[in-house]
PDB file of C-alpha atoms and ligand atoms in Angstrom:
ATOM      1  CA  MET H  81      51.522 115.574 106.893  1.00 51.00           C
ATOM      2  CA  ASN H  82      52.015 119.569 107.760  1.00 65.00           C
ATOM      3  CA  ASN H  83      55.184 120.345 109.515  1.00 86.00           C
ATOM      4  CA  SER H  84      54.282 120.864 113.349  1.00 92.00           C
ATOM      5  CA  GLY H  85      57.669 122.674 114.163  1.00 96.00           C
ATOM      6  CA  PHE H  86      57.502 125.887 115.508  1.00 96.00           C
ATOM      7  CA  VAL H  87      59.275 128.665 117.945  1.00 97.00           C
ATOM      8  CA  LEU H  88      57.750 128.769 121.323  1.00 98.00           C
ATOM      9  CA  VAL H  89      59.023 132.000 123.382  1.00 98.00           C
ATOM     10  CA  LEU H  90      59.300 131.467 127.031  1.00 98.00           C
ATOM     11  CA  SER H  91      59.793 134.912 129.013  1.00 97.00           C
ATOM     12  CA  GLY H  92      59.530 136.008 132.656  1.00 96.00           C
ATOM     13  CA  PRO H  93      61.334 137.822 135.272  1.00 94.00           C
ATOM     14  CA  SER H  94      64.950 136.865 136.438  1.00 90.00           C
ATOM     15  CA  GLY H  95      64.548 134.313 138.945  1.00 91.00           C
ATOM     16  CA  VAL H  96      61.090 132.947 138.013  1.00 94.00           C
ATOM     17  CA  GLY H  97      62.331 129.648 137.584  1.00 94.00           C
ATOM     18  CA  LYS H  98      62.480 129.587 133.638  1.00 95.00           C
ATOM     19  CA  ASP H  99      65.571 127.267 133.666  1.00 92.00           C
ATOM     20  CA  THR H 100      64.054 124.635 135.938  1.00 95.00           C
ATOM     21  CA  VAL H 101      60.804 124.564 134.032  1.00 97.00           C
ATOM     22  CA  ILE H 102      62.672 124.445 130.875  1.00 97.00           C
ATOM     23  CA  SER H 103      64.634 121.336 131.907  1.00 96.00           C
ATOM     24  CA  GLU H 104      61.567 119.704 133.084  1.00 98.00           C
ATOM     25  CA  LEU H 105      59.965 120.291 129.487  1.00 98.00           C
ATOM     26  CA  LEU H 106      63.135 118.863 127.915  1.00 97.00           C
ATOM     27  CA  LYS H 107      62.907 115.620 129.929  1.00 97.00           C
ATOM     28  CA  LYS H 108      59.270 115.092 129.073  1.00 97.00           C
ATOM     29  CA  ASP H 109      59.322 115.665 125.196  1.00 97.00           C
ATOM     30  CA  GLU H 110      62.092 114.804 122.951  1.00 96.00           C
ATOM     31  CA  LYS H 111      60.619 116.892 120.235  1.00 97.00           C
ATOM     32  CA  ILE H 112      61.263 119.963 122.144  1.00 98.00           C
ATOM     33  CA  ILE H 113      64.701 121.679 122.197  1.00 97.00           C
ATOM     34  CA  VAL H 114      66.216 124.903 123.516  1.00 97.00           C
ATOM     35  CA  SER H 115      67.894 127.383 121.483  1.00 98.00           C
ATOM     36  CA  VAL H 116      71.344 128.391 122.779  1.00 98.00           C
ATOM     37  CA  SER H 117      71.676 132.223 122.955  1.00 98.00           C
ATOM     38  CA  MET H 118      74.563 134.341 122.580  1.00 98.00           C
ATOM     39  CA  THR H 119      75.646 136.968 125.217  1.00 98.00           C
ATOM     40  CA  THR H 120      78.233 139.290 126.027  1.00 98.00           C
ATOM     41  CA  ARG H 121      77.791 138.687 130.037  1.00 97.00           C
ATOM     42  CA  LYS H 122      80.542 136.818 131.876  1.00 96.00           C
ATOM     43  CA  PRO H 123      79.758 133.169 132.433  1.00 96.00           C
ATOM     44  CA  ARG H 124      78.529 132.109 136.102  1.00 91.00           C
ATOM     45  CA  PRO H 125      80.249 129.504 138.163  1.00 91.00           C
ATOM     46  CA  GLY H 126      79.191 126.261 136.318  1.00 93.00           C
ATOM     47  CA  GLU H 127      77.968 127.627 133.198  1.00 94.00           C
ATOM     48  CA  VAL H 128      79.620 126.112 129.979  1.00 97.00           C
ATOM     49  CA  ASP H 129      80.302 127.889 126.747  1.00 98.00           C
ATOM     50  CA  GLY H 130      78.039 126.449 123.963  1.00 97.00           C
ATOM     51  CA  VAL H 131      75.449 124.919 126.574  1.00 94.00           C
ATOM     52  CA  ASN H 132      74.170 127.609 128.561  1.00 93.00           C
ATOM     53  CA  TYR H 133      75.337 130.168 126.287  1.00 96.00           C
ATOM     54  CA  TYR H 134      77.750 131.221 123.626  1.00 98.00           C
ATOM     55  CA  PHE H 135      79.824 133.666 125.511  1.00 98.00           C
ATOM     56  CA  VAL H 136      81.374 136.222 123.298  1.00 98.00           C
ATOM     57  CA  SER H 137      82.969 139.810 123.120  1.00 98.00           C
ATOM     58  CA  GLN H 138      80.876 142.921 122.308  1.00 97.00           C
ATOM     59  CA  GLU H 139      82.694 143.085 119.015  1.00 98.00           C
ATOM     60  CA  GLU H 140      81.792 139.715 117.973  1.00 98.00           C
ATOM     61  CA  PHE H 141      78.443 140.284 118.941  1.00 98.00           C
ATOM     62  CA  GLU H 142      77.989 143.738 117.069  1.00 98.00           C
ATOM     63  CA  GLU H 143      79.641 141.599 114.054  1.00 98.00           C
ATOM     64  CA  LYS H 144      76.904 139.085 114.087  1.00 97.00           C
ATOM     65  CA  ILE H 145      74.267 141.585 114.195  1.00 97.00           C
ATOM     66  CA  GLN H 146      75.757 143.284 111.357  1.00 98.00           C
ATOM     67  CA  ASN H 147      75.956 140.212 109.293  1.00 98.00           C
ATOM     68  CA  GLY H 148      72.344 139.486 109.942  1.00 97.00           C
ATOM     69  CA  GLU H 149      73.161 136.218 111.955  1.00 97.00           C
ATOM     70  CA  MET H 150      70.783 136.890 114.958  1.00 96.00           C
ATOM     71  CA  LEU H 151      66.869 136.251 114.849  1.00 95.00           C
ATOM     72  CA  GLU H 152      66.692 138.743 117.472  1.00 95.00           C
ATOM     73  CA  TYR H 153      68.510 140.330 120.063  1.00 96.00           C
ATOM     74  CA  ALA H 154      68.239 142.832 123.105  1.00 94.00           C
ATOM     75  CA  ARG H 155      70.173 144.569 125.596  1.00 94.00           C
ATOM     76  CA  TYR H 156      69.337 143.591 129.120  1.00 90.00           C
ATOM     77  CA  GLY H 157      71.469 145.441 131.974  1.00 87.00           C
ATOM     78  CA  SER H 158      74.779 146.290 130.329  1.00 92.00           C
ATOM     79  CA  ASN H 159      75.020 143.458 128.087  1.00 96.00           C
ATOM     80  CA  TYR H 160      73.731 142.000 124.889  1.00 97.00           C
ATOM     81  CA  TYR H 161      71.575 139.036 124.519  1.00 97.00           C
ATOM     82  CA  GLY H 162      70.461 137.228 121.280  1.00 97.00           C
ATOM     83  CA  THR H 163      69.423 134.155 119.227  1.00 97.00           C
ATOM     84  CA  PRO H 164      71.438 132.892 116.278  1.00 97.00           C
ATOM     85  CA  LYS H 165      68.985 132.481 113.371  1.00 96.00           C
ATOM     86  CA  ALA H 166      70.295 129.412 111.494  1.00 97.00           C
ATOM     87  CA  PRO H 167      69.857 126.558 114.148  1.00 97.00           C
ATOM     88  CA  VAL H 168      66.231 127.777 114.904  1.00 97.00           C
ATOM     89  CA  TYR H 169      65.174 127.895 111.359  1.00 95.00           C
ATOM     90  CA  ASP H 170      66.607 124.233 110.747  1.00 97.00           C
ATOM     91  CA  TRP H 171      65.024 122.789 113.962  1.00 97.00           C
ATOM     92  CA  VAL H 172      61.723 124.037 113.104  1.00 96.00           C
ATOM     93  CA  SER H 173      61.920 122.738 109.520  1.00 95.00           C
ATOM     94  CA  LYS H 174      62.647 119.361 111.249  1.00 96.00           C
ATOM     95  CA  GLY H 175      59.265 119.529 113.311  1.00 96.00           C
ATOM     96  CA  MET H 176      60.631 120.589 116.710  1.00 97.00           C
ATOM     97  CA  THR H 177      59.610 122.680 119.134  1.00 98.00           C
ATOM     98  CA  VAL H 178      62.198 125.130 119.626  1.00 98.00           C
ATOM     99  CA  ILE H 179      62.168 127.159 122.830  1.00 98.00           C
ATOM    100  CA  LEU H 180      63.686 130.527 123.215  1.00 98.00           C
ATOM    101  CA  GLU H 181      64.063 131.521 126.735  1.00 97.00           C
ATOM    102  CA  ILE H 182      64.505 135.376 126.000  1.00 96.00           C
ATOM    103  CA  GLU H 183      63.273 138.736 127.502  1.00 92.00           C
ATOM    104  CA  VAL H 184      60.164 141.003 126.726  1.00 94.00           C
ATOM    105  CA  GLN H 185      62.112 143.274 124.080  1.00 92.00           C
ATOM    106  CA  GLY H 186      63.349 140.457 122.090  1.00 94.00           C
ATOM    107  CA  ALA H 187      59.763 138.474 122.445  1.00 96.00           C
ATOM    108  CA  THR H 188      58.289 141.615 121.178  1.00 93.00           C
ATOM    109  CA  LYS H 189      60.333 141.874 118.078  1.00 92.00           C
ATOM    110  CA  ILE H 190      59.880 138.364 117.203  1.00 95.00           C
ATOM    111  CA  LYS H 191      56.110 138.301 117.568  1.00 94.00           C
ATOM    112  CA  LYS H 192      55.804 141.502 115.355  1.00 93.00           C
ATOM    113  CA  GLN H 193      58.024 139.734 112.653  1.00 91.00           C
ATOM    114  CA  GLN H 194      56.517 136.299 112.779  1.00 90.00           C
ATOM    115  CA  PRO H 195      52.862 136.418 114.460  1.00 89.00           C
ATOM    116  CA  ASP H 196      52.819 132.564 114.055  1.00 87.00           C
ATOM    117  CA  VAL H 197      55.302 132.220 116.971  1.00 94.00           C
ATOM    118  CA  CYS H 198      53.742 131.201 120.318  1.00 96.00           C
ATOM    119  CA  THR H 199      54.650 133.358 123.365  1.00 97.00           C
ATOM    120  CA  MET H 200      54.220 132.227 127.195  1.00 98.00           C
ATOM    121  CA  PHE H 201      54.890 134.558 129.871  1.00 98.00           C
ATOM    122  CA  LEU H 202      56.184 132.451 133.208  1.00 98.00           C
ATOM    123  CA  MET H 203      54.730 134.751 136.147  1.00 97.00           C
ATOM    124  CA  PRO H 204      56.101 134.488 139.762  1.00 96.00           C
ATOM    125  CA  PRO H 205      53.279 133.928 142.131  1.00 94.00           C
ATOM    126  CA  SER H 206      54.258 137.282 143.800  1.00 93.00           C
ATOM    127  CA  PHE H 207      56.810 139.748 143.668  1.00 92.00           C
ATOM    128  CA  HIS H 208      58.110 138.756 147.342  1.00 93.00           C
ATOM    129  CA  ALA H 209      58.583 135.296 146.048  1.00 93.00           C
ATOM    130  CA  LEU H 210      60.919 136.637 143.265  1.00 93.00           C
ATOM    131  CA  ARG H 211      62.750 138.750 145.565  1.00 93.00           C
ATOM    132  CA  THR H 212      63.363 135.570 147.816  1.00 93.00           C
ATOM    133  CA  ARG H 213      64.503 133.411 144.931  1.00 91.00           C
ATOM    134  CA  LEU H 214      66.811 136.071 143.459  1.00 90.00           C
ATOM    135  CA  GLU H 215      68.737 136.528 146.632  1.00 91.00           C
ATOM    136  CA  GLY H 216      68.513 132.846 147.801  1.00 90.00           C
ATOM    137  CA  ARG H 217      70.555 131.769 144.629  1.00 83.00           C
ATOM    138  CA  SER H 218      73.372 134.320 145.439  1.00 81.00           C
ATOM    139  CA  THR H 219      74.525 134.527 141.924  1.00 83.00           C
ATOM    140  CA  GLU H 220      74.301 138.380 141.575  1.00 87.00           C
ATOM    141  CA  THR H 221      75.564 141.234 143.784  1.00 90.00           C
ATOM    142  CA  PRO H 222      73.102 143.205 145.827  1.00 92.00           C
ATOM    143  CA  GLU H 223      73.001 145.974 143.031  1.00 93.00           C
ATOM    144  CA  GLU H 224      72.538 143.540 140.237  1.00 91.00           C
ATOM    145  CA  ILE H 225      69.675 142.025 142.164  1.00 92.00           C
ATOM    146  CA  ALA H 226      68.039 145.451 142.586  1.00 93.00           C
ATOM    147  CA  GLN H 227      68.564 146.013 138.979  1.00 93.00           C
ATOM    148  CA  ARG H 228      67.083 142.833 137.728  1.00 92.00           C
ATOM    149  CA  LEU H 229      63.976 143.470 140.101  1.00 94.00           C
ATOM    150  CA  GLU H 230      63.455 146.837 138.764  1.00 94.00           C
ATOM    151  CA  ILE H 231      63.785 145.468 135.220  1.00 93.00           C
ATOM    152  CA  ALA H 232      61.246 142.658 136.511  1.00 94.00           C
ATOM    153  CA  ARG H 233      58.644 145.143 137.365  1.00 94.00           C
ATOM    154  CA  GLY H 234      58.622 146.597 133.823  1.00 94.00           C
ATOM    155  CA  GLU H 235      58.346 143.068 132.226  1.00 95.00           C
ATOM    156  CA  ILE H 236      55.710 141.774 134.315  1.00 95.00           C
ATOM    157  CA  ASN H 237      53.767 145.043 132.978  1.00 94.00           C
ATOM    158  CA  MET H 238      54.247 143.721 129.566  1.00 94.00           C
ATOM    159  CA  ALA H 239      52.832 140.092 130.373  1.00 96.00           C
ATOM    160  CA  THR H 240      49.558 140.749 128.800  1.00 94.00           C
ATOM    161  CA  ASP H 241      50.999 141.211 125.396  1.00 94.00           C
ATOM    162  CA  TYR H 242      52.022 137.480 125.400  1.00 97.00           C
ATOM    163  CA  ASP H 243      49.607 134.796 124.229  1.00 96.00           C
ATOM    164  CA  TYR H 244      49.695 132.966 127.394  1.00 97.00           C
ATOM    165  CA  ILE H 245      50.375 133.730 130.928  1.00 97.00           C
ATOM    166  CA  ILE H 246      51.620 130.813 132.923  1.00 97.00           C
ATOM    167  CA  VAL H 247      51.866 131.012 137.020  1.00 96.00           C
ATOM    168  CA  ASN H 248      54.885 129.156 138.165  1.00 96.00           C
ATOM    169  CA  ASP H 249      53.296 128.645 141.520  1.00 93.00           C
ATOM    170  CA  ARG H 250      54.055 124.732 141.596  1.00 95.00           C
ATOM    171  CA  LEU H 251      56.639 123.383 139.119  1.00 96.00           C
ATOM    172  CA  GLU H 252      54.664 120.545 138.061  1.00 97.00           C
ATOM    173  CA  ASN H 253      51.550 122.413 137.377  1.00 97.00           C
ATOM    174  CA  ALA H 254      53.590 125.090 135.388  1.00 97.00           C
ATOM    175  CA  VAL H 255      55.167 122.266 133.285  1.00 98.00           C
ATOM    176  CA  GLU H 256      51.821 120.438 132.793  1.00 97.00           C
ATOM    177  CA  ASN H 257      50.491 123.526 131.516  1.00 97.00           C
ATOM    178  CA  ILE H 258      52.915 124.428 129.038  1.00 98.00           C
ATOM    179  CA  LEU H 259      52.869 120.901 127.696  1.00 97.00           C
ATOM    180  CA  GLU H 260      49.132 121.028 127.231  1.00 96.00           C
ATOM    181  CA  LEU H 261      49.558 124.218 125.216  1.00 96.00           C
ATOM    182  CA  ILE H 262      52.280 122.699 123.260  1.00 97.00           C
ATOM    183  CA  TYR H 263      50.358 119.651 122.306  1.00 96.00           C
ATOM    184  CA  ARG H 264      47.370 122.010 121.117  1.00 94.00           C
ATOM    185  CA  HIS H 265      49.626 124.253 119.214  1.00 94.00           C
ATOM    186  CA  ARG H 266      51.280 121.102 117.387  1.00 94.00           C
ATOM    187  CA  ARG H 267      47.647 119.626 116.578  1.00 93.00           C
ATOM    188  CA  HIS H 268      46.734 123.210 115.445  1.00 91.00           C
ATOM    189  CA  LEU H 269      49.744 123.363 112.920  1.00 91.00           C
ATOM    190  CA  ARG H 270      49.153 119.919 111.572  1.00 89.00           C
ATOM    191  CA  GLU H 271      45.578 119.692 111.387  1.00 88.00           C
ATOM    192  CA  GLY H 272      44.300 123.216 111.690  1.00 83.00           C
ATOM    193  CA  THR H 273      42.365 122.396 114.588  1.00 79.00           C
ATOM    194  CA  PRO H 274      41.128 125.417 116.809  1.00 76.00           C
ATOM    195  CA  GLU H 275      43.478 126.650 119.350  1.00 78.00           C
ATOM    196  CA  THR H 276      42.079 129.477 121.469  1.00 70.00           C
ATOM    197  CA  GLU H 277      38.550 129.621 123.206  1.00 66.00           C
ATOM    198  CA  GLU H 278      37.662 132.347 120.785  1.00 69.00           C
ATOM    199  CA  GLU H 279      38.455 130.221 117.688  1.00 69.00           C
ATOM    200  CA  LEU H 280      36.551 127.243 119.442  1.00 60.00           C
ATOM    201  CA  GLU H 281      33.582 129.667 119.589  1.00 63.00           C
ATOM    202  CA  ARG H 282      33.665 130.760 116.024  1.00 59.00           C
ATOM    203  CA  LYS H 283      33.679 127.068 114.851  1.00 53.00           C
TER     204      LYS H 283
HETATM  205  P1  5GP Q1608      70.585 135.756 132.525  1.00 80.96           P
HETATM  206  O1  5GP Q1608      71.741 137.022 132.836  1.00 80.96           O
HETATM  207  O2  5GP Q1608      69.897 135.628 133.845  1.00 80.96           O
HETATM  208  O3  5GP Q1608      70.896 134.341 131.944  1.00 80.96           O
HETATM  209  O4  5GP Q1608      69.484 136.359 131.593  1.00 80.96           O
HETATM  210  C1  5GP Q1608      68.904 137.708 131.717  1.00 80.96           C
HETATM  211  C2  5GP Q1608      67.810 137.737 130.633  1.00 80.96           C
HETATM  212  O5  5GP Q1608      68.243 137.592 129.269  1.00 80.96           O
HETATM  213  C3  5GP Q1608      66.753 136.688 130.898  1.00 80.96           C
HETATM  214  O6  5GP Q1608      65.470 137.514 131.105  1.00 80.96           O
HETATM  215  C4  5GP Q1608      66.754 135.973 129.500  1.00 80.96           C
HETATM  216  O7  5GP Q1608      65.397 135.232 129.345  1.00 80.96           O
HETATM  217  C5  5GP Q1608      67.167 136.943 128.622  1.00 80.96           C
HETATM  218  N1  5GP Q1608      67.925 136.229 127.407  1.00 80.96           N
HETATM  219  C6  5GP Q1608      68.507 135.142 127.435  1.00 80.96           C
HETATM  220  N2  5GP Q1608      69.098 134.930 126.146  1.00 80.96           N
HETATM  221  C7  5GP Q1608      68.389 135.926 125.354  1.00 80.96           C
HETATM  222  C8  5GP Q1608      68.352 136.043 123.934  1.00 80.96           C
HETATM  223  O8  5GP Q1608      68.954 135.294 123.232  1.00 80.96           O
HETATM  224  N3  5GP Q1608      67.602 136.915 123.442  1.00 80.96           N
HETATM  225  C9  5GP Q1608      67.132 138.105 124.495  1.00 80.96           C
HETATM  226  N4  5GP Q1608      66.247 138.824 123.945  1.00 80.96           N
HETATM  227  N5  5GP Q1608      66.911 137.855 125.717  1.00 80.96           N
HETATM  228  C10 5GP Q1608      67.730 136.859 126.109  1.00 80.96           C
END
């Protein structure tokens, strides 16, 4: 049997609900796992080192880059964010679906290096909904919210570069849609079955 492990990149603007979607996916399928990123930003209240992120200094982060330990990394706002390489390769080789919850620059880099990763963009139902959510969670200052909304505009413009766009209008729908795509991709890797509508037509 072929290995059906793969990397699933999930991007979407800050506040779109990526964390909630991912925690639902983790509950529904034990072969899904999420990569823990490294960041130089400060932990938010309730965030735990090694669970939400590995929180490191800028010097430590730059050292990891130098040593080739990062699968990808990017600057977002005034901080570095990146994916440690070793655990991702390990989980994929064990047949797991490894979710990387990363922003668009990192996603673009990975897709270029490894075209077989599956990329999904989680889209808010409207820009207004995004603003309301960011303001409602009170984890950022008004300046940070403004900066995140500014970044979000650029990110939304990049959505068409992704393999799939998922609208997060209702949580259950978004989760079901993503799960269906994950199952299809696993079948494709295991059995070589067609995956996209285009491929289906060509067969
Ligand atoms: P936050 O500060 O809200 O936790 O994350 C800010 C942004 O950084 C989000 O868009 C998130 O997807 C992205 N991000 C988190 N981890 C990584 C990573 O390892 N690599 C990249 N490129 N982006 C990341």
